[in-house]
Tab-separated table of N, CA and C in Angstrom:
chain	number	residue	atom	x	y	z
B	262	MET	N	-8.787	58.352	81.836
B	262	MET	CA	-7.772	58.806	82.747
B	262	MET	C	-6.408	58.327	82.258
B	263	LEU	N	-5.435	59.182	82.380
B	263	LEU	CA	-4.070	58.807	82.024
B	263	LEU	C	-3.370	58.271	83.265
B	264	ALA	N	-2.698	57.201	83.107
B	264	ALA	CA	-1.866	56.650	84.173
B	264	ALA	C	-0.599	56.146	83.525
B	265	ALA	N	0.467	56.228	84.241
B	265	ALA	CA	1.734	55.792	83.641
B	265	ALA	C	2.614	55.164	84.689
B	266	ARG	N	3.408	54.260	84.257
B	266	ARG	CA	4.484	53.715	85.055
B	266	ARG	C	5.777	54.289	84.455
B	267	THR	N	6.854	54.124	85.137
B	267	THR	CA	8.134	54.646	84.660
B	267	THR	C	8.358	54.262	83.201
B	268	GLY	N	8.774	55.228	82.394
B	268	GLY	CA	9.080	54.976	80.994
B	268	GLY	C	8.021	55.486	80.042
B	269	GLU	N	6.811	55.730	80.524
B	269	GLU	CA	5.766	56.265	79.661
B	269	GLU	C	5.770	57.786	79.777
B	270	CYS	N	5.409	58.455	78.693
B	270	CYS	CA	5.406	59.918	78.681
B	270	CYS	C	4.064	60.427	78.184
B	271	PHE	N	3.659	61.588	78.682
B	271	PHE	CA	2.503	62.272	78.162
B	271	PHE	C	2.647	63.756	78.470
B	272	ASP	N	1.900	64.584	77.775
B	272	ASP	CA	2.011	66.030	77.895
B	272	ASP	C	1.404	66.516	79.205
B	273	VAL	N	2.130	67.345	79.920
B	273	VAL	CA	1.660	67.917	81.174
B	273	VAL	C	1.905	69.420	81.106
B	274	THR	N	0.828	70.203	81.236
B	274	THR	CA	0.985	71.649	81.151
B	274	THR	C	0.862	72.349	82.498
B	275	GLY	N	0.196	71.742	83.465
B	275	GLY	CA	0.029	72.343	84.789
B	275	GLY	C	1.102	71.857	85.746
B	276	PRO	N	1.000	72.257	87.024
B	276	PRO	CA	2.016	71.839	87.994
B	276	PRO	C	1.993	70.336	88.224
B	277	LYS	N	3.181	69.801	88.436
B	277	LYS	CA	3.323	68.386	88.771
B	277	LYS	C	3.534	68.310	90.282
B	278	LEU	N	2.622	67.643	90.960
B	278	LEU	CA	2.624	67.568	92.415
B	278	LEU	C	3.077	66.191	92.875
B	279	ALA	N	4.223	66.141	93.542
B	279	ALA	CA	4.686	64.889	94.148
B	279	ALA	C	4.058	64.781	95.532
B	280	ILE	N	3.500	63.617	95.824
B	280	ILE	CA	2.956	63.338	97.154
B	280	ILE	C	3.634	62.061	97.636
B	281	ILE	N	4.433	62.218	98.679
B	281	ILE	CA	5.230	61.112	99.201
B	281	ILE	C	5.098	61.090	100.713
B	282	GLY	N	5.571	60.009	101.329
B	282	GLY	CA	5.536	59.985	102.789
B	282	GLY	C	5.767	58.620	103.374
B	283	SER	N	5.389	58.516	104.618
B	283	SER	CA	5.618	57.298	105.389
B	283	SER	C	4.802	56.129	104.869
B	284	ARG	N	5.331	54.946	105.114
B	284	ARG	CA	4.642	53.721	104.719
B	284	ARG	C	3.649	53.272	105.787
B	285	GLU	N	3.904	53.603	107.048
B	285	GLU	CA	3.051	53.173	108.151
B	285	GLU	C	2.815	54.334	109.110
B	286	PHE	N	1.662	54.297	109.783
B	286	PHE	CA	1.315	55.309	110.773
B	286	PHE	C	0.843	54.639	112.048
B	287	ILE	N	1.172	55.232	113.170
B	287	ILE	CA	0.797	54.694	114.465
B	287	ILE	C	-0.424	55.422	115.015
B	288	VAL	N	-0.584	56.686	114.684
B	288	VAL	CA	-1.669	57.510	115.193
B	288	VAL	C	-3.013	57.002	114.658
B	289	PRO	N	-4.013	56.834	115.548
B	289	PRO	CA	-5.342	56.437	115.069
B	289	PRO	C	-5.885	57.460	114.066
B	290	ASN	N	-6.564	56.991	113.057
B	290	ASN	CA	-7.183	57.827	112.028
B	290	ASN	C	-6.177	58.571	111.148
B	291	ALA	N	-4.906	58.184	111.192
B	291	ALA	CA	-3.883	58.878	110.399
B	291	ALA	C	-4.156	58.767	108.904
B	292	ILE	N	-4.644	57.609	108.447
B	292	ILE	CA	-4.907	57.430	107.020
B	292	ILE	C	-6.063	58.327	106.583
B	293	LEU	N	-7.127	58.387	107.369
B	293	LEU	CA	-8.251	59.270	107.035
B	293	LEU	C	-7.796	60.725	107.012
B	294	TYR	N	-7.031	61.128	108.013
B	294	TYR	CA	-6.507	62.490	108.057
B	294	TYR	C	-5.607	62.761	106.844
B	295	SER	N	-4.750	61.802	106.522
B	295	SER	CA	-3.845	61.959	105.381
B	295	SER	C	-4.623	62.076	104.075
B	296	ARG	N	-5.683	61.286	103.925
B	296	ARG	CA	-6.529	61.382	102.730
B	296	ARG	C	-7.096	62.793	102.601
B	297	ASN	N	-7.548	63.369	103.702
B	297	ASN	CA	-8.088	64.732	103.682
B	297	ASN	C	-7.008	65.759	103.357
B	298	VAL	N	-5.805	65.552	103.886
B	298	VAL	CA	-4.679	66.452	103.588
B	298	VAL	C	-4.339	66.387	102.101
B	299	ILE	N	-4.283	65.182	101.555
B	299	ILE	CA	-3.981	65.024	100.132
B	299	ILE	C	-5.051	65.707	99.293
B	300	GLN	N	-6.318	65.520	99.647
B	300	GLN	CA	-7.403	66.174	98.905
B	300	GLN	C	-7.258	67.688	98.972
B	301	HIS	N	-6.893	68.204	100.142
B	301	HIS	CA	-6.683	69.654	100.293
B	301	HIS	C	-5.623	70.166	99.316
B	302	TYR	N	-4.500	69.463	99.233
B	302	TYR	CA	-3.432	69.917	98.346
B	302	TYR	C	-3.794	69.736	96.867
B	303	LEU	N	-4.571	68.728	96.540
B	303	LEU	CA	-5.051	68.596	95.153
B	303	LEU	C	-5.972	69.765	94.808
B	304	ASP	N	-6.845	70.133	95.745
B	304	ASP	CA	-7.740	71.278	95.519
B	304	ASP	C	-6.960	72.589	95.440
B	305	LEU	N	-5.954	72.732	96.282
B	305	LEU	CA	-5.161	73.969	96.335
B	305	LEU	C	-4.318	74.170	95.077
B	306	PHE	N	-3.591	73.146	94.676
B	306	PHE	CA	-2.642	73.289	93.565
B	306	PHE	C	-3.214	72.906	92.206
B	307	ARG	N	-4.297	72.147	92.178
B	307	ARG	CA	-4.939	71.719	90.940
B	307	ARG	C	-3.903	71.186	89.942
B	308	PRO	N	-3.167	70.153	90.346
B	308	PRO	CA	-2.092	69.642	89.486
B	308	PRO	C	-2.639	68.956	88.243
B	309	SER	N	-1.832	68.968	87.207
B	309	SER	CA	-2.187	68.201	86.016
B	309	SER	C	-1.599	66.798	86.105
B	310	LEU	N	-0.707	66.574	87.075
B	310	LEU	CA	-0.086	65.267	87.257
B	310	LEU	C	0.309	65.095	88.716
B	311	VAL	N	0.021	63.904	89.257
B	311	VAL	CA	0.496	63.532	90.590
B	311	VAL	C	1.652	62.558	90.405
B	312	VAL	N	2.748	62.823	91.110
B	312	VAL	CA	3.953	62.003	91.041
B	312	VAL	C	4.090	61.254	92.361
B	313	SER	N	4.361	59.952	92.283
B	313	SER	CA	4.464	59.122	93.482
B	313	SER	C	5.603	58.120	93.329
B	314	GLY	N	5.982	57.544	94.467
B	314	GLY	CA	7.041	56.540	94.457
B	314	GLY	C	6.533	55.111	94.492
B	315	GLY	N	5.220	54.918	94.518
B	315	GLY	CA	4.652	53.583	94.438
B	315	GLY	C	4.755	52.739	95.688
B	316	ALA	N	5.179	53.309	96.796
B	316	ALA	CA	5.295	52.543	98.042
B	316	ALA	C	3.923	52.416	98.710
B	317	THR	N	3.840	51.525	99.689
B	317	THR	CA	2.620	51.447	100.489
B	317	THR	C	2.501	52.725	101.312
B	318	GLY	N	1.374	52.949	101.920
B	318	GLY	CA	1.176	54.125	102.760
B	318	GLY	C	0.796	55.347	101.941
B	319	ILE	N	1.464	56.466	102.183
B	319	ILE	CA	1.108	57.741	101.566
B	319	ILE	C	1.217	57.695	100.048
B	320	ASP	N	2.255	57.090	99.518
B	320	ASP	CA	2.422	57.032	98.060
B	320	ASP	C	1.197	56.390	97.399
B	321	SER	N	0.775	55.243	97.921
B	321	SER	CA	-0.384	54.544	97.345
B	321	SER	C	-1.680	55.308	97.601
B	322	LEU	N	-1.796	55.899	98.775
B	322	LEU	CA	-2.977	56.692	99.092
B	322	LEU	C	-3.095	57.887	98.143
B	323	ALA	N	-1.973	58.511	97.814
B	323	ALA	CA	-1.979	59.646	96.884
B	323	ALA	C	-2.521	59.232	95.520
B	324	ILE	N	-2.142	58.044	95.060
B	324	ILE	CA	-2.629	57.556	93.769
B	324	ILE	C	-4.130	57.281	93.845
B	325	ASP	N	-4.591	56.699	94.958
B	325	ASP	CA	-6.027	56.450	95.132
B	325	ASP	C	-6.828	57.749	95.051
B	326	VAL	N	-6.342	58.788	95.739
B	326	VAL	CA	-7.051	60.075	95.754
B	326	VAL	C	-6.970	60.738	94.379
B	327	ALA	N	-5.830	60.646	93.723
B	327	ALA	CA	-5.697	61.197	92.366
B	327	ALA	C	-6.670	60.507	91.420
B	328	GLU	N	-6.741	59.180	91.487
B	328	GLU	CA	-7.674	58.441	90.628
B	328	GLU	C	-9.119	58.854	90.905
B	329	HIS	N	-9.455	58.992	92.173
B	329	HIS	CA	-10.810	59.421	92.546
B	329	HIS	C	-11.148	60.787	91.942
B	330	ASN	N	-10.143	61.659	91.845
B	330	ASN	CA	-10.326	63.007	91.289
B	330	ASN	C	-10.054	63.064	89.790
B	331	LYS	N	-9.787	61.904	89.184
B	331	LYS	CA	-9.505	61.813	87.750
B	331	LYS	C	-8.310	62.670	87.337
B	332	ILE	N	-7.293	62.678	88.205
B	332	ILE	CA	-6.048	63.390	87.926
B	332	ILE	C	-5.022	62.363	87.458
B	333	PRO	N	-4.362	62.591	86.337
B	333	PRO	CA	-3.329	61.656	85.879
B	333	PRO	C	-2.214	61.526	86.915
B	334	PHE	N	-1.579	60.369	86.931
B	334	PHE	CA	-0.502	60.136	87.883
B	334	PHE	C	0.590	59.321	87.223
B	335	ILE	N	1.749	59.389	87.859
B	335	ILE	CA	2.868	58.536	87.445
B	335	ILE	C	3.530	58.020	88.712
B	336	GLU	N	3.866	56.758	88.714
B	336	GLU	CA	4.581	56.155	89.834
B	336	GLU	C	5.986	55.797	89.370
B	337	TYR	N	6.969	56.291	90.099
B	337	TYR	CA	8.349	55.909	89.833
B	337	TYR	C	8.717	54.821	90.830
B	338	LEU	N	8.878	53.629	90.333
B	338	LEU	CA	9.227	52.503	91.188
B	338	LEU	C	10.738	52.328	91.218
B	339	PRO	N	11.281	51.885	92.352
B	339	PRO	CA	12.735	51.685	92.408
B	339	PRO	C	13.162	50.536	91.499
B	340	ALA	N	14.313	50.686	90.872
B	340	ALA	CA	14.839	49.636	90.005
B	340	ALA	C	15.298	48.437	90.821
B	341	SER	N	15.663	48.683	92.086
B	341	SER	CA	16.079	47.604	92.982
B	341	SER	C	15.654	47.965	94.396
B	342	LYS	N	15.525	46.969	95.235
B	342	LYS	CA	15.058	47.168	96.616
B	342	LYS	C	16.245	47.351	97.558
B	343	ASP	N	17.128	48.283	97.198
B	343	ASP	CA	18.262	48.636	98.042
B	343	ASP	C	18.455	50.145	97.935
B	344	TRP	N	19.381	50.692	98.731
B	344	TRP	CA	19.538	52.142	98.756
B	344	TRP	C	19.833	52.736	97.377
B	345	PRO	N	20.712	52.175	96.551
B	345	PRO	CA	20.922	52.756	95.228
B	345	PRO	C	19.631	52.824	94.397
B	346	GLY	N	18.804	51.788	94.489
B	346	GLY	CA	17.534	51.795	93.759
B	346	GLY	C	16.575	52.835	94.293
B	347	TYR	N	16.440	52.905	95.631
B	347	TYR	CA	15.547	53.896	96.236
B	347	TYR	C	16.064	55.317	96.010
B	348	ARG	N	17.383	55.485	96.120
B	348	ARG	CA	17.982	56.817	95.921
B	348	ARG	C	17.692	57.335	94.512
B	349	ALA	N	17.907	56.499	93.509
B	349	ALA	CA	17.664	56.911	92.120
B	349	ALA	C	16.183	57.254	91.917
B	350	ARG	N	15.296	56.423	92.461
B	350	ARG	CA	13.861	56.687	92.356
B	350	ARG	C	13.492	58.001	93.048
B	351	ASN	N	14.021	58.220	94.251
B	351	ASN	CA	13.707	59.428	95.008
B	351	ASN	C	14.215	60.688	94.304
B	352	LEU	N	15.399	60.612	93.710
B	352	LEU	CA	15.911	61.750	92.942
B	352	LEU	C	15.035	62.023	91.726
B	353	GLN	N	14.540	60.975	91.093
B	353	GLN	CA	13.664	61.137	89.931
B	353	GLN	C	12.381	61.852	90.332
B	354	ILE	N	11.818	61.499	91.476
B	354	ILE	CA	10.615	62.166	91.978
B	354	ILE	C	10.903	63.636	92.243
B	355	ALA	N	12.006	63.924	92.928
B	355	ALA	CA	12.367	65.315	93.252
B	355	ALA	C	12.579	66.136	91.987
B	356	GLU	N	13.216	65.557	90.987
B	356	GLU	CA	13.463	66.276	89.736
B	356	GLU	C	12.177	66.491	88.939
B	357	GLU	N	11.286	65.525	88.963
B	357	GLU	CA	10.069	65.564	88.144
B	357	GLU	C	9.042	66.583	88.627
B	358	CYS	N	8.946	66.771	89.931
B	358	CYS	CA	7.856	67.599	90.471
B	358	CYS	C	8.168	69.093	90.419
B	359	ASP	N	7.078	69.869	90.459
B	359	ASP	CA	7.170	71.311	90.652
B	359	ASP	C	6.939	71.647	92.122
B	360	ILE	N	6.066	70.863	92.753
B	360	ILE	CA	5.673	71.049	94.149
B	360	ILE	C	5.712	69.673	94.804
B	361	MET	N	6.136	69.628	96.061
B	361	MET	CA	6.169	68.351	96.778
B	361	MET	C	5.451	68.486	98.111
B	362	VAL	N	4.621	67.496	98.423
B	362	VAL	CA	3.999	67.371	99.734
B	362	VAL	C	4.524	66.078	100.346
B	363	CYS	N	5.106	66.191	101.524
B	363	CYS	CA	5.687	65.050	102.221
B	363	CYS	C	4.941	64.886	103.544
B	364	ILE	N	4.230	63.763	103.685
B	364	ILE	CA	3.432	63.482	104.882
B	364	ILE	C	4.111	62.336	105.612
B	365	ARG	N	4.615	62.626	106.807
B	365	ARG	CA	5.410	61.631	107.526
B	365	ARG	C	4.853	61.363	108.913
B	366	CYS	N	4.983	60.120	109.328
B	366	CYS	CA	4.643	59.734	110.689
B	366	CYS	C	5.726	60.271	111.624
B	367	HIS	N	5.318	60.875	112.721
B	367	HIS	CA	6.305	61.421	113.660
B	367	HIS	C	7.137	60.319	114.326
B	368	MET	N	6.711	59.072	114.195
B	368	MET	CA	7.446	57.943	114.770
B	368	MET	C	8.186	57.142	113.693
B	369	ALA	N	8.312	57.689	112.493
B	369	ALA	CA	8.932	56.961	111.379
B	369	ALA	C	10.361	56.544	111.729
B	370	THR	N	10.722	55.341	111.296
B	370	THR	CA	12.068	54.842	111.569
B	370	THR	C	12.990	54.971	110.355
B	371	SER	N	12.420	55.327	109.205
B	371	SER	CA	13.247	55.545	108.023
B	371	SER	C	13.125	57.011	107.608
B	372	TYR	N	14.030	57.450	106.752
B	372	TYR	CA	14.049	58.867	106.365
B	372	TYR	C	13.961	59.038	104.851
B	373	GLY	N	13.486	58.028	104.114
B	373	GLY	CA	13.452	58.100	102.656
B	373	GLY	C	12.673	59.283	102.121
B	374	SER	N	11.455	59.494	102.622
B	374	SER	CA	10.661	60.617	102.118
B	374	SER	C	11.254	61.943	102.571
B	375	GLY	N	11.817	61.980	103.783
B	375	GLY	CA	12.482	63.197	104.244
B	375	GLY	C	13.704	63.523	103.398
B	376	TRP	N	14.466	62.489	103.038
B	376	TRP	CA	15.630	62.666	102.170
B	376	TRP	C	15.201	63.223	100.821
B	377	THR	N	14.103	62.693	100.287
B	377	THR	CA	13.594	63.151	98.991
B	377	THR	C	13.156	64.605	99.084
B	378	ALA	N	12.476	64.966	100.157
B	378	ALA	CA	12.046	66.356	100.364
B	378	ALA	C	13.259	67.282	100.471
B	379	ASP	N	14.293	66.827	101.166
B	379	ASP	CA	15.516	67.634	101.275
B	379	ASP	C	16.123	67.892	99.895
B	380	ARG	N	16.165	66.860	99.045
B	380	ARG	CA	16.716	67.031	97.693
B	380	ARG	C	15.850	67.993	96.877
B	381	ALA	N	14.537	67.870	96.982
B	381	ALA	CA	13.646	68.770	96.236
B	381	ALA	C	13.863	70.217	96.674
B	382	LYS	N	14.034	70.436	97.983
B	382	LYS	CA	14.314	71.792	98.482
B	382	LYS	C	15.611	72.315	97.905
B	383	GLU	N	16.642	71.478	97.884
B	383	GLU	CA	17.925	71.887	97.312
B	383	GLU	C	17.795	72.267	95.843
B	384	MET	N	16.826	71.670	95.150
B	384	MET	CA	16.578	71.973	93.732
B	384	MET	C	15.693	73.202	93.561
B	385	GLY	N	15.292	73.818	94.661
B	385	GLY	CA	14.476	75.022	94.596
B	385	GLY	C	12.982	74.762	94.446
B	386	LYS	N	12.555	73.524	94.725
B	386	LYS	CA	11.136	73.185	94.603
B	386	LYS	C	10.368	73.674	95.838
B	387	ASP	N	9.075	73.917	95.662
B	387	ASP	CA	8.167	74.268	96.748
B	387	ASP	C	7.856	72.969	97.492
B	388	VAL	N	8.315	72.850	98.739
B	388	VAL	CA	8.135	71.616	99.511
B	388	VAL	C	7.330	71.922	100.765
B	389	ARG	N	6.276	71.142	100.945
B	389	ARG	CA	5.439	71.230	102.148
B	389	ARG	C	5.617	69.922	102.914
B	390	GLN	N	5.979	70.032	104.206
B	390	GLN	CA	6.170	68.826	105.022
B	390	GLN	C	5.201	68.832	106.194
B	391	LEU	N	4.565	67.701	106.402
B	391	LEU	CA	3.624	67.547	107.519
B	391	LEU	C	4.006	66.300	108.301
B	392	TRP	N	3.894	66.391	109.614
B	392	TRP	CA	4.151	65.240	110.475
B	392	TRP	C	2.853	64.881	111.177
B	393	ILE	N	2.537	63.591	111.144
B	393	ILE	CA	1.300	63.112	111.765
B	393	ILE	C	1.678	62.153	112.881
């Protein structure tokens, strides 16, 4: 299996699917439901690469599901734990993907994944947003 952290490169010929979202969920069974949603989109789009931001919650769950399906992945980690670092990382995710799935908790207090989805839409990417 191919796995990469920021800075590593490998050939990708199929769609690159970014899977991002909330770090925490309040709804019971949200993680199980999210795992099933992620599997659905992997089956639907059959990506050659999963792109993630490396955060807890949906980002990490996406990597777990990709690994289970033997799909290569790349995690873009922020260079710093402040808005400039997160902003640069989020823009990199939006630019890298062909398709984006954003899974967010309806009670989320931050808008990082929503901001990233907005940027991907502005770039003309296919963006799917789900609220749990």
